[in-house]
Coordinates of C-alpha atoms and ligand atoms in Angstrom, one line a residue:
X4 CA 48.3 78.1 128.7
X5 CA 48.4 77.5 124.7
X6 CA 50.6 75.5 123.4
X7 CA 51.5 76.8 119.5
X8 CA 51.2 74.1 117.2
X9 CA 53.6 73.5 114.7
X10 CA 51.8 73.4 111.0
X11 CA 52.8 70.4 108.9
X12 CA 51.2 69.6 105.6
X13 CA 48.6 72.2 105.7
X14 CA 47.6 70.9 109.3
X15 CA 48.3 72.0 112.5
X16 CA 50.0 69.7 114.6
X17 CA 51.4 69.3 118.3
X18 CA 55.5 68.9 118.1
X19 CA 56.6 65.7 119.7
X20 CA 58.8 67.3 122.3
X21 CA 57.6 67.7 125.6
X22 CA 60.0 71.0 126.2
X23 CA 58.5 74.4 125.8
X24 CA 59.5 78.0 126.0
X25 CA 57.3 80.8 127.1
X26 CA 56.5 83.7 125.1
X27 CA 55.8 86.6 127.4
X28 CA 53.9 90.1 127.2
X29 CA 57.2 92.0 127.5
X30 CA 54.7 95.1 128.4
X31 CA 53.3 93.6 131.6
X32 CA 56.1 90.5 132.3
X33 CA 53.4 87.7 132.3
X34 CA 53.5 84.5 129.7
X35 CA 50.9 84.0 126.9
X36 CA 52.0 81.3 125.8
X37 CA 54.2 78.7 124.9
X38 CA 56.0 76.8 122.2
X39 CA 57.4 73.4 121.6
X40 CA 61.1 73.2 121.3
X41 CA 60.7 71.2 118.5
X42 CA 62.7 68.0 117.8
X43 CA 64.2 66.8 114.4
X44 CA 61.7 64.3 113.9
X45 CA 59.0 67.8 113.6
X46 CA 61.9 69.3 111.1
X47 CA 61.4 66.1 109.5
X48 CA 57.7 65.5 108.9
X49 CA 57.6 69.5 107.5
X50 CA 60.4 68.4 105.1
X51 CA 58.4 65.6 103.9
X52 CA 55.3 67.4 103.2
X53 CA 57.0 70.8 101.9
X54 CA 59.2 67.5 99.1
X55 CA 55.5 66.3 98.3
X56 CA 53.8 70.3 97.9
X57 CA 57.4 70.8 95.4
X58 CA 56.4 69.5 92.3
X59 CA 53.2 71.1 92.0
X60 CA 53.8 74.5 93.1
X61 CA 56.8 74.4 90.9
X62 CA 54.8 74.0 87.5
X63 CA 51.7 76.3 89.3
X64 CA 52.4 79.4 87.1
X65 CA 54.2 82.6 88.5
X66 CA 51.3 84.9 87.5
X67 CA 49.3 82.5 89.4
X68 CA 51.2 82.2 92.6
X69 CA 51.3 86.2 92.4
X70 CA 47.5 85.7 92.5
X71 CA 48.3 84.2 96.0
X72 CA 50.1 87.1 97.5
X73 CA 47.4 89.5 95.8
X74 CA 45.1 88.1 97.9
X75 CA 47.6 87.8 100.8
X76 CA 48.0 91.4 100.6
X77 CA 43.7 92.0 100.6
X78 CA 43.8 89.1 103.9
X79 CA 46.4 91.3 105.8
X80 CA 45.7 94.9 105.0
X81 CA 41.4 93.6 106.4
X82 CA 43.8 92.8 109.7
X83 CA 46.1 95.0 109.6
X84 CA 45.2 96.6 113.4
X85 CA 44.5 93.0 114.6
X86 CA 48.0 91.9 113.8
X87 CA 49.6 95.3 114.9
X88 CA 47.8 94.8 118.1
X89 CA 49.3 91.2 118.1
X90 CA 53.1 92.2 117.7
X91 CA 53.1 94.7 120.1
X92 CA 51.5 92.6 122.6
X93 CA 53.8 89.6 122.1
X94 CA 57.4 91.8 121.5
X95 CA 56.4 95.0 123.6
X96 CA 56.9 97.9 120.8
X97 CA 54.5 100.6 120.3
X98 CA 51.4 100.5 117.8
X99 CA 53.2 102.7 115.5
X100 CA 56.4 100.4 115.5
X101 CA 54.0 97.5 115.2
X102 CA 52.2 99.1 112.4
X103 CA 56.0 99.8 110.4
X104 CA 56.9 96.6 111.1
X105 CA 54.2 94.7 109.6
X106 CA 54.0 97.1 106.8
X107 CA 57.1 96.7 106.0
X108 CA 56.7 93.3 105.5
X109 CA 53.5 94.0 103.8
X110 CA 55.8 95.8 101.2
X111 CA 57.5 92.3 100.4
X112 CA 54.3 90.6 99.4
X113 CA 53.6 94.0 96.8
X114 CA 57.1 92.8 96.0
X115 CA 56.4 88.9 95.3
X116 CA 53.3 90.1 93.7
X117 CA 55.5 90.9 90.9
X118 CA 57.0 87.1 90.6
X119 CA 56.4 86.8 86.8
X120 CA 58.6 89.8 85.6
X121 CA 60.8 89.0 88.4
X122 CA 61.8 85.8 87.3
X123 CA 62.3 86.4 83.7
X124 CA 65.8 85.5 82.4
X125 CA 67.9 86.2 79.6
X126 CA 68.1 85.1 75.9
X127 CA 70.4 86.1 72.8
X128 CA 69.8 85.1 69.2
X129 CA 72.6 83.9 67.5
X130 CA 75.5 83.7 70.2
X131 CA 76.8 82.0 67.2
X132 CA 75.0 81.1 63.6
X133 CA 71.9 79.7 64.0
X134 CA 72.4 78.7 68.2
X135 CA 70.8 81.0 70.6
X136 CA 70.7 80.8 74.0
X137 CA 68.4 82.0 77.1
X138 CA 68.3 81.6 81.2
X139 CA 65.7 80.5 83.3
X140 CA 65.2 81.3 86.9
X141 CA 64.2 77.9 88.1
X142 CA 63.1 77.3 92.5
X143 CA 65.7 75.3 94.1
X144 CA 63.1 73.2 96.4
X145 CA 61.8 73.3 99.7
X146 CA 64.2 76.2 102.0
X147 CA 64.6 77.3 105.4
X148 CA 64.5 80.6 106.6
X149 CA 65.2 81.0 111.3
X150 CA 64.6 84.2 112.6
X151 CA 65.1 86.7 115.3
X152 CA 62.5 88.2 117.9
X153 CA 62.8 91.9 117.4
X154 CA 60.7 92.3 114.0
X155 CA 58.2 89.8 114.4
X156 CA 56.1 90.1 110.7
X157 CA 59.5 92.1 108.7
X158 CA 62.1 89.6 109.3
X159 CA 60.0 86.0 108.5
X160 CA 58.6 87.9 105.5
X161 CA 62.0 89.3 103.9
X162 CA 62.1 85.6 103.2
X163 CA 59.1 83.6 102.5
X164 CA 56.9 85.9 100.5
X165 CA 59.8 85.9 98.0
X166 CA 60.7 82.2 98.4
X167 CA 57.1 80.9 97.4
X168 CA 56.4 83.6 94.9
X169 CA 59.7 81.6 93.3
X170 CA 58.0 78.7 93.4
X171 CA 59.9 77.5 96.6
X172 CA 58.4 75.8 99.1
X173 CA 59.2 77.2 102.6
X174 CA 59.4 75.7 106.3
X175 CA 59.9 79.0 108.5
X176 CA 61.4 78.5 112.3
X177 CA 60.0 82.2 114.0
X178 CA 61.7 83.3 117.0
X179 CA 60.6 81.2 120.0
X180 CA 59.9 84.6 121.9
X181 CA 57.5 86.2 119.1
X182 CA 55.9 83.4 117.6
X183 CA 52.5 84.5 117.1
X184 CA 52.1 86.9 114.6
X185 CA 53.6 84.7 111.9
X186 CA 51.0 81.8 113.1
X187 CA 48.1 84.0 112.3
X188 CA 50.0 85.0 109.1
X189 CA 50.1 81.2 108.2
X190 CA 46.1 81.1 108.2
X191 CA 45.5 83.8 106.1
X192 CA 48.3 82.5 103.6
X193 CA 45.9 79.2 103.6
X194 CA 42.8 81.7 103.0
X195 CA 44.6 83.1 100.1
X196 CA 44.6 79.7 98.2
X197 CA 48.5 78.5 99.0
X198 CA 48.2 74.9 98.9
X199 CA 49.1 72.5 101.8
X200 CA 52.9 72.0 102.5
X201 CA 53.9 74.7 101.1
X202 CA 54.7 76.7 103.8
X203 CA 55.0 75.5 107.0
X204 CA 56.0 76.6 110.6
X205 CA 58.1 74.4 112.7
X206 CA 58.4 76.4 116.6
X207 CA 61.6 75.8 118.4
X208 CA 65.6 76.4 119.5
X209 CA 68.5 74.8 118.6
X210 CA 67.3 71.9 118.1
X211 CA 65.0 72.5 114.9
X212 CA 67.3 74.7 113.6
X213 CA 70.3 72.4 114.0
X214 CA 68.0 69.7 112.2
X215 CA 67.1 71.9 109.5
X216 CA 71.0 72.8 108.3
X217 CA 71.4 69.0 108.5
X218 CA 68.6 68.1 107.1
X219 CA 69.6 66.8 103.2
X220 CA 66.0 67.7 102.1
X221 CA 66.4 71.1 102.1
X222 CA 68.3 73.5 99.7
X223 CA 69.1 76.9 101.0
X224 CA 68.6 78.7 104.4
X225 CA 68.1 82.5 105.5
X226 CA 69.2 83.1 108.7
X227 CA 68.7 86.8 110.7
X228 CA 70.0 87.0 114.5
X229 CA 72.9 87.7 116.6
X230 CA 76.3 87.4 114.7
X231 CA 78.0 84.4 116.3
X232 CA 75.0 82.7 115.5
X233 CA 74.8 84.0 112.4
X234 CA 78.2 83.1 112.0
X235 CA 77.9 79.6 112.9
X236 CA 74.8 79.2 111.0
X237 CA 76.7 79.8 108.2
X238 CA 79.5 77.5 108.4
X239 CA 77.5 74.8 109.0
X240 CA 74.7 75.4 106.2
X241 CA 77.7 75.6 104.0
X242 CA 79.3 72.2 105.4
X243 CA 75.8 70.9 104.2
X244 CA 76.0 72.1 101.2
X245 CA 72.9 74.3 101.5
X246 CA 73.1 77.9 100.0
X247 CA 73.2 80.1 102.9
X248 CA 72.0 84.2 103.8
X249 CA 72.7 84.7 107.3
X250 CA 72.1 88.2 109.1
X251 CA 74.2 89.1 112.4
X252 CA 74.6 91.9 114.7
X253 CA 75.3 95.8 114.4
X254 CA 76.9 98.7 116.1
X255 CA 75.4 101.4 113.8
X256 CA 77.9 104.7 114.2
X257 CA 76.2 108.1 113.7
X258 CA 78.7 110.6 112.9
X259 CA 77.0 114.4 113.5
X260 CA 78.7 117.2 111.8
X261 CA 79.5 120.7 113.4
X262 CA 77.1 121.9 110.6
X263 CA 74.4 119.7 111.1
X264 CA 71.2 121.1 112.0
X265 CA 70.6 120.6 115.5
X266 CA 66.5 120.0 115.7
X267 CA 66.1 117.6 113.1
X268 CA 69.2 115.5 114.0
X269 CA 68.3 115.4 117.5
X270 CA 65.1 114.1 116.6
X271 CA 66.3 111.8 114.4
X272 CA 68.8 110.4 116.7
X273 CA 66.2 110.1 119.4
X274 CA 64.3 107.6 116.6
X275 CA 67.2 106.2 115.3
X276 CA 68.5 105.1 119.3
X277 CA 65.5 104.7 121.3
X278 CA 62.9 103.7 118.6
X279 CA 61.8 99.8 119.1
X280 CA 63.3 100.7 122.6
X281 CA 66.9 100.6 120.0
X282 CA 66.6 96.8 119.5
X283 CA 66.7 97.3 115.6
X284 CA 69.4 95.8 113.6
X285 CA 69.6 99.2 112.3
X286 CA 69.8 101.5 115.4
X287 CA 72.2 104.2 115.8
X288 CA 73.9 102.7 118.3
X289 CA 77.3 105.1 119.0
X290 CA 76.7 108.9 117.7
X291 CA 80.3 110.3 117.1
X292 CA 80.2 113.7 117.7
X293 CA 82.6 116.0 115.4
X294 CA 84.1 118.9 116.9
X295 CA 81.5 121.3 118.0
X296 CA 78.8 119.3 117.3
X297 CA 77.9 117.5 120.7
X298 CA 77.6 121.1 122.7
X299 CA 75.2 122.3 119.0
X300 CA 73.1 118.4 119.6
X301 CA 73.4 116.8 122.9
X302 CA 71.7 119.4 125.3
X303 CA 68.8 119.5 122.8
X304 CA 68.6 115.4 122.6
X305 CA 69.0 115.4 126.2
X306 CA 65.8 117.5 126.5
X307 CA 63.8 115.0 124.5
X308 CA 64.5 112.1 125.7
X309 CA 63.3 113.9 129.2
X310 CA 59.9 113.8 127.6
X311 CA 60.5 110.3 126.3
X312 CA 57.1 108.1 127.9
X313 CA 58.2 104.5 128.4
X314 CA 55.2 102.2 129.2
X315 CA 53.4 98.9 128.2
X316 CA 52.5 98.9 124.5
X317 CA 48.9 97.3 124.8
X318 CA 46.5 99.6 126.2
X319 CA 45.2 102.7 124.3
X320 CA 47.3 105.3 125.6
X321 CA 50.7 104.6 123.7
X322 CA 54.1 105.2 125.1
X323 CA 56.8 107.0 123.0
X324 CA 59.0 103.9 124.2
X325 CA 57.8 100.3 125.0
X326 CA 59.7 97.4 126.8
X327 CA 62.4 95.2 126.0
X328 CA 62.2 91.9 125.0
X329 CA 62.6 89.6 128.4
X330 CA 63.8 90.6 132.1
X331 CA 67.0 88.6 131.3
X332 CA 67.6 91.5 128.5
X333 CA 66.6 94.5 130.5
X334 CA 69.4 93.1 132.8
X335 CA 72.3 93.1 130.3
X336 CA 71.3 95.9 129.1
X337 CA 71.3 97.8 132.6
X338 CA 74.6 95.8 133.1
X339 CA 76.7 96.8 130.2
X340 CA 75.6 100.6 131.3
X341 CA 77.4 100.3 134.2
X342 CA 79.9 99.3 132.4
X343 CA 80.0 101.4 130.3
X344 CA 80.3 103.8 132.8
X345 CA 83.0 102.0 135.3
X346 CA 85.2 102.5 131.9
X347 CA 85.0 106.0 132.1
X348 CA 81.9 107.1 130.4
X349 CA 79.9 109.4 131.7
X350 CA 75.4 109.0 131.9
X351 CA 73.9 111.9 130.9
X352 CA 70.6 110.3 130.7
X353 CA 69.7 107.5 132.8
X354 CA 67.2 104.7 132.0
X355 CA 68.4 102.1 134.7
X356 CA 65.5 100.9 137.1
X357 CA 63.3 102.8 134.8
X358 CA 59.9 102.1 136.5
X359 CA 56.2 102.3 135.3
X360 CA 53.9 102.4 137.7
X361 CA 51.0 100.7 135.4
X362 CA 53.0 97.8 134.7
X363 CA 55.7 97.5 137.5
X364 CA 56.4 94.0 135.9
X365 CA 57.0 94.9 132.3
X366 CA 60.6 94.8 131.3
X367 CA 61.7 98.2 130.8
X368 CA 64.9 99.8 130.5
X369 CA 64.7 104.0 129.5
X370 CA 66.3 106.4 126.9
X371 CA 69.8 106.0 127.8
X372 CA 72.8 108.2 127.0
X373 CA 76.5 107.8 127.5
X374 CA 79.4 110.8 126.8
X375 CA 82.8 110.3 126.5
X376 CA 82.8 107.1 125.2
X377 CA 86.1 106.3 123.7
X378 CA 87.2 102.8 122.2
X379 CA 89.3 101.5 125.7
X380 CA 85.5 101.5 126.8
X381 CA 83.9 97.8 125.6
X382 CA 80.5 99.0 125.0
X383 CA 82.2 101.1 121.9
X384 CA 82.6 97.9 120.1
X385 CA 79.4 95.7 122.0
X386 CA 75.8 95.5 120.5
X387 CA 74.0 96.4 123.0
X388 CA 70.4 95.7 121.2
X389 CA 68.6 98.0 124.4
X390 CA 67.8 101.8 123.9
X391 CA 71.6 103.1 125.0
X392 CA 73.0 105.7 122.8
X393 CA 77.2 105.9 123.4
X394 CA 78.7 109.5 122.5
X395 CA 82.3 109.6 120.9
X396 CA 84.0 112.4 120.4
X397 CA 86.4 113.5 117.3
X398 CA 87.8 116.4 116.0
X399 CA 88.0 115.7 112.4
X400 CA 85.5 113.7 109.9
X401 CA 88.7 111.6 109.0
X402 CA 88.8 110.6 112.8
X403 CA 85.2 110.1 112.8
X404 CA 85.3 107.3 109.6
X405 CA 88.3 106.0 111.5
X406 CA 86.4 105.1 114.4
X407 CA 83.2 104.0 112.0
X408 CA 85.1 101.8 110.6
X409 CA 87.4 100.5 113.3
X410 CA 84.7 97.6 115.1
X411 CA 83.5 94.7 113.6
X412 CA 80.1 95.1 112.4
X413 CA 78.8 96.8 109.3
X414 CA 75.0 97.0 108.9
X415 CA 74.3 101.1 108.9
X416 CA 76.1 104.3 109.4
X417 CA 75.0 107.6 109.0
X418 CA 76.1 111.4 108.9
X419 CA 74.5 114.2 109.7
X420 CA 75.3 117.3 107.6
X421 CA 74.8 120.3 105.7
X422 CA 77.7 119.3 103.5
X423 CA 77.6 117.5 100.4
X424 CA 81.3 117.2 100.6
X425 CA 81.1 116.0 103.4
X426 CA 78.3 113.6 102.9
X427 CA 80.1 112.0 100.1
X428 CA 83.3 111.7 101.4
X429 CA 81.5 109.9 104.6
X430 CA 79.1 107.3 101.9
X431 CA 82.6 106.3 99.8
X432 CA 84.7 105.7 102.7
X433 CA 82.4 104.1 105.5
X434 CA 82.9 100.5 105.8
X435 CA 79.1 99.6 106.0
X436 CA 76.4 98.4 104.0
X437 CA 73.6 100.6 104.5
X438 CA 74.7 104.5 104.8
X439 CA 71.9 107.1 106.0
X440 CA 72.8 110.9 104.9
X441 CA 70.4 113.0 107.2
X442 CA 68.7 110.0 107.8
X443 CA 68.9 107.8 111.1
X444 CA 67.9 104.5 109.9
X445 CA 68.4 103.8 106.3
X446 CA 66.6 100.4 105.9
X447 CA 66.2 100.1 102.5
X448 CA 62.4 99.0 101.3
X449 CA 61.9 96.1 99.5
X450 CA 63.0 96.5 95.9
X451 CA 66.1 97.0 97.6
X452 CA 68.4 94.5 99.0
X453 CA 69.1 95.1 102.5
X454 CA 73.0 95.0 102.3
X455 CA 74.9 94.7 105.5
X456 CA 78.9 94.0 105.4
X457 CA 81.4 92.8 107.2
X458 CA 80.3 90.8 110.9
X459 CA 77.1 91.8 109.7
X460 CA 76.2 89.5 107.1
X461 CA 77.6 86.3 105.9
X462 CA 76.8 85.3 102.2
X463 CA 76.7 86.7 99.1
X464 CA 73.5 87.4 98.3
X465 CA 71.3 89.9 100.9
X466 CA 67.6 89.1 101.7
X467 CA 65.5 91.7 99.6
X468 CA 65.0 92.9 96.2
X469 CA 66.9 91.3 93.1
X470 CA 69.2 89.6 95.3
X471 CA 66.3 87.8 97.3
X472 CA 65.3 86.5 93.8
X473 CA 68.5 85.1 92.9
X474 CA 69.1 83.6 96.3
X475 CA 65.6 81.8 96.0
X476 CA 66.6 80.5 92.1
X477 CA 68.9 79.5 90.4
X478 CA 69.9 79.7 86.9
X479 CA 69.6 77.2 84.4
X480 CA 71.2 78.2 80.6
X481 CA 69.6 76.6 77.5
X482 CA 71.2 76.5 74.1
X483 CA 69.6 76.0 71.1
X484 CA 70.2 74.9 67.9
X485 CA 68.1 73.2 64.9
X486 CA 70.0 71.5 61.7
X487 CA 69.8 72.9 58.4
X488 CA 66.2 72.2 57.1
X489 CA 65.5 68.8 55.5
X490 CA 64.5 68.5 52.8
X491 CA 61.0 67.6 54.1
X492 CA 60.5 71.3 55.6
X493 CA 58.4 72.4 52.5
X494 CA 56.6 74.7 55.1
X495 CA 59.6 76.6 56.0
X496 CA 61.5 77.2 52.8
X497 CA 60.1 78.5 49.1
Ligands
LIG993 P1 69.5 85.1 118.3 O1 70.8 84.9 117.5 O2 69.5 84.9 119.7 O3 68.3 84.2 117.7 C1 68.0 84.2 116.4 C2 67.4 82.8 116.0 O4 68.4 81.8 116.1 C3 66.2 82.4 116.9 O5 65.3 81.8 116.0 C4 66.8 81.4 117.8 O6 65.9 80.4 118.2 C5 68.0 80.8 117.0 N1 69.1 80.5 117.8 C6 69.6 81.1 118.9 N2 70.7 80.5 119.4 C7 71.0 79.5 118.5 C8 72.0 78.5 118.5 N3 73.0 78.5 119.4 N4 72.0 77.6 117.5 C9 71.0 77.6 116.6 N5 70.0 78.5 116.6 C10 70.0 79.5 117.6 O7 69.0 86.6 118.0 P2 67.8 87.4 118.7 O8 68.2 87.8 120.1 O9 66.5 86.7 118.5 O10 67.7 88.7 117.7 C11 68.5 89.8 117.9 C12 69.8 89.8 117.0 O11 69.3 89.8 115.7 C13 70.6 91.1 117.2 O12 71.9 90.7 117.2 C14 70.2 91.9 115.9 O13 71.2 92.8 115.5 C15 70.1 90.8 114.9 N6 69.3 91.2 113.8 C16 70.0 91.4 112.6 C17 69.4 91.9 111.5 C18 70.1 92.1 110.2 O14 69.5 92.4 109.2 N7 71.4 92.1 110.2 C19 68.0 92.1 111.5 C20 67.3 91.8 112.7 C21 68.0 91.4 113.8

């Protein structure tokens, strides 16, 4: 079985810990691989080389570490089935998903290719006579970034294509389940000319990442997961006086009008709840259904999610629907079902003890949907991170916001409408970041910062866009003034 090395320096390296975590084919159910749990004396040694890579790659000019990420971009678009292949196989999605994740993260080196306009600042002449003044955007040092397992390439590279192209150096902790495609990654970043210790991996749990918030070497750390972790993440980044980004959980509400237009919402709720077999930080996870509207839509989403195929991801006949991500999850997620259902809701599409004949191992759980699903029931308010679509009802769009806006989260919410009225009246008062009109998961790209709210983000500056610049900088204000000539500058005066 391989063991993943950590990579330290430029050089891969095997962790000092003896305890390891397996990283499965969630298609099939059978291990691939392992990874250290690294200790902090790993988080250590990366610090060490990422302090000794600073200096250098600080002065190396933006428009030449751009040149990096051009070539980056050349390195991953030759190998861009190979690595597709490679996330599906080690998370379970389908090619297609495989192929919008990585693109997707492709999108953010096209983004850090544009480094030197990026990190222009400010200047004005004469703030008063004869002193000017002007901003720099300046890398803070060597960052962190600890990520999730359900978008292997996106996630790790809403952070560190934008953290080097700053002139950060960056030590990234993948998700212990998915850690493959971002070790494959780190080779072709090597290929593209980024210097040793400047990025570097360090595998692991709680451990690493514990080390790295303590760690005094290190300056800022992104953080994408679940939200108490996210939570905690940030209170302790903070305590170490690290600037902190850290991404939690979502319950996504959908909100379908009586006027909506029945195919293309169905469809879009089917992708939107069931695509990445729903465990996207942006899936719709509770579709409230307003007035008419669930007799005009459910039947109709019903009927697709009949022809829904759920199968392993790695052959060459693609499922519409892949695994989830371990057998641990498929069983919460089958549990809070019945749940769900012992609190009164009703299953009008069943995907416990989904089984696939081809892979009777893999961990699958299919299209599920639950109706009359009202806020006494707890998986109203619970991510449930499986493909499990919960059906509210309401009889007003003032009831629908209410219950939008009544849990905790705050990533994405949507409406579905023919109504500009309504539309607007839904995008000013929803409490959520990230607000889809007609459109089931509004992820912004990447020259937009990817703005989640409430239990959904804690921080003030989102991962993405301008606001992924200024989290990887900060500022530093110059002003200028030079004395009245001597009388020794015969070259300035006549
Ligand atoms: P997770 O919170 O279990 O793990 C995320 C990372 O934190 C992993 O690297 C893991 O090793 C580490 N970790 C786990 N427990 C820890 C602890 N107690 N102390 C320190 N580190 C710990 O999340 P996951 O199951 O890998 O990912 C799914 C979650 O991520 C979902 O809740 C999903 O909504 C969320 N997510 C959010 C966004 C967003 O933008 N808001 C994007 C993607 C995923």
């Amino acid at each position: 079985m391989e063991t993943l090395p950590n990579l330290i320096g430029g050089q891969w390296s095997t962790s000092s810990a003896s305890e390891k975590s397996p990283v499965m084919n969630p298609s099939r159910g059978d291990q691939i691989a392992e990874v250290p749990m690294s200790s902090a004396a790993d988080v250590d040694a990366a610090v060490q080389a990422a302090q000794k890579a600073f200096p250098d790659w600080r002065e190396t000019p933006p428009n030449e570490r751009a040149q990096v990420m051009y070539r980056l971009k050349a390195l991953l678009e030759d190998e861009f089935d190979e690595l597709a292949k490679g996330i599906s196989r080690e998370h379970g999605k389908t090619l297609i998903e495989a192929r919008g994740d990585l693109r997707r993260g492709l999108e953010m080196v096209e983004y850090a290719c544009g480094a030197p306009t990026l990190l222009m600042g400010e200047s004005l002449e004469n703030i008063a006579r004869g002193i000017d003044c002007h901003t720099d955007r300046v890398p803070l040092g060597v960052v962190a970034g600890i990520c999730p397992f359900n978008f292997p390439a996106l996630v790790p590279m809403w952070m560190w294509p934008l953290a080097l192209a700053c002139g950060n150096c960056f030590i990234l902790k993948p998700s212990e389940k998915v850690p493959m495609t971002m070790q494959r990654v780190a080779e072709l970043l090597k290929k593209a000319g980024l210097p040793d210790g400047v990025f570097s991996i360090v595998h692991g749990g709680r451990e690493a990442v514990d080390a790295l918030l303590e760690h005094p070497g290190i300056e800022a750390i992104s953080f994408v997961g679940s939200t108490p972790v996210a939570e905690a993440i940030y209170k302790k980044g903070c305590l170490h006086g690290k600037r902190v980004q850290s991404a939690g959980g979502a319950k996504n509400f959908l909100v379908i009008m009586p006027d909506a237009d029945p195919e293309p919402t169905a469809a879009a709720l089917r992708d939107s709840a069931f695509g990445c077999a729903g465990e996207r930080c942006m899936a719709g996870s509770v579709a409230v259904a307003v007035g008419e509207a669930g007799n005009r839509i459910l039947p109709g989403l019903v009927d697709i999610i009949k022809g829904m195929k759920v199968g392993p991801t790695d052959g060459v006949d693609q499922p519409d629907m892949g695994a989830v991500i371990t057998g641990a999850h498929r069983d919460r997620v089958n549990e809070l079902i019945s749940l769900g259902e012992s609190k009164g809701g009703k299953v009008i599409a069943d995907g416990r003890n989904a089984k696939v004949a081809d892979a009777p191992d893999g961990f699958y759980v299919g299209p599920t949907v639950i109706d009359e699903v009202d806020y006494g029931n707890d998986i109203a308010t619970t991510e449930i991170f499986g493909p499990v679509l919960s059906v509210m009802r309401a009889k007003t769009l003032d009831e629908a916001i209410a219950a939008a806006n009544k849990q905790s989260f705050g990533n994405g919410a949507c409406i579905f409408t023919t109504s500009g009225k309504a539309a607007r009246e839904f995008r000013h008062r929803v409490s959520a970041g990230m607000v889809g009109v007609n459109v089931g998961v509004p992820a912004p790209l990447a020259y937009f910062p990817f703005t989640g709210w409430n239990q959904s983000f804690y921080g003030d500056l989102h991962m993405q866009g301008r606001e992924g610049v200024q989290f990887y900088t900060k500022q530093k204000t110059t002003t200028t003034r030079w004395f009245s000539f001597g009388e020794g500058d015969i070259w300035v005066k006549d």
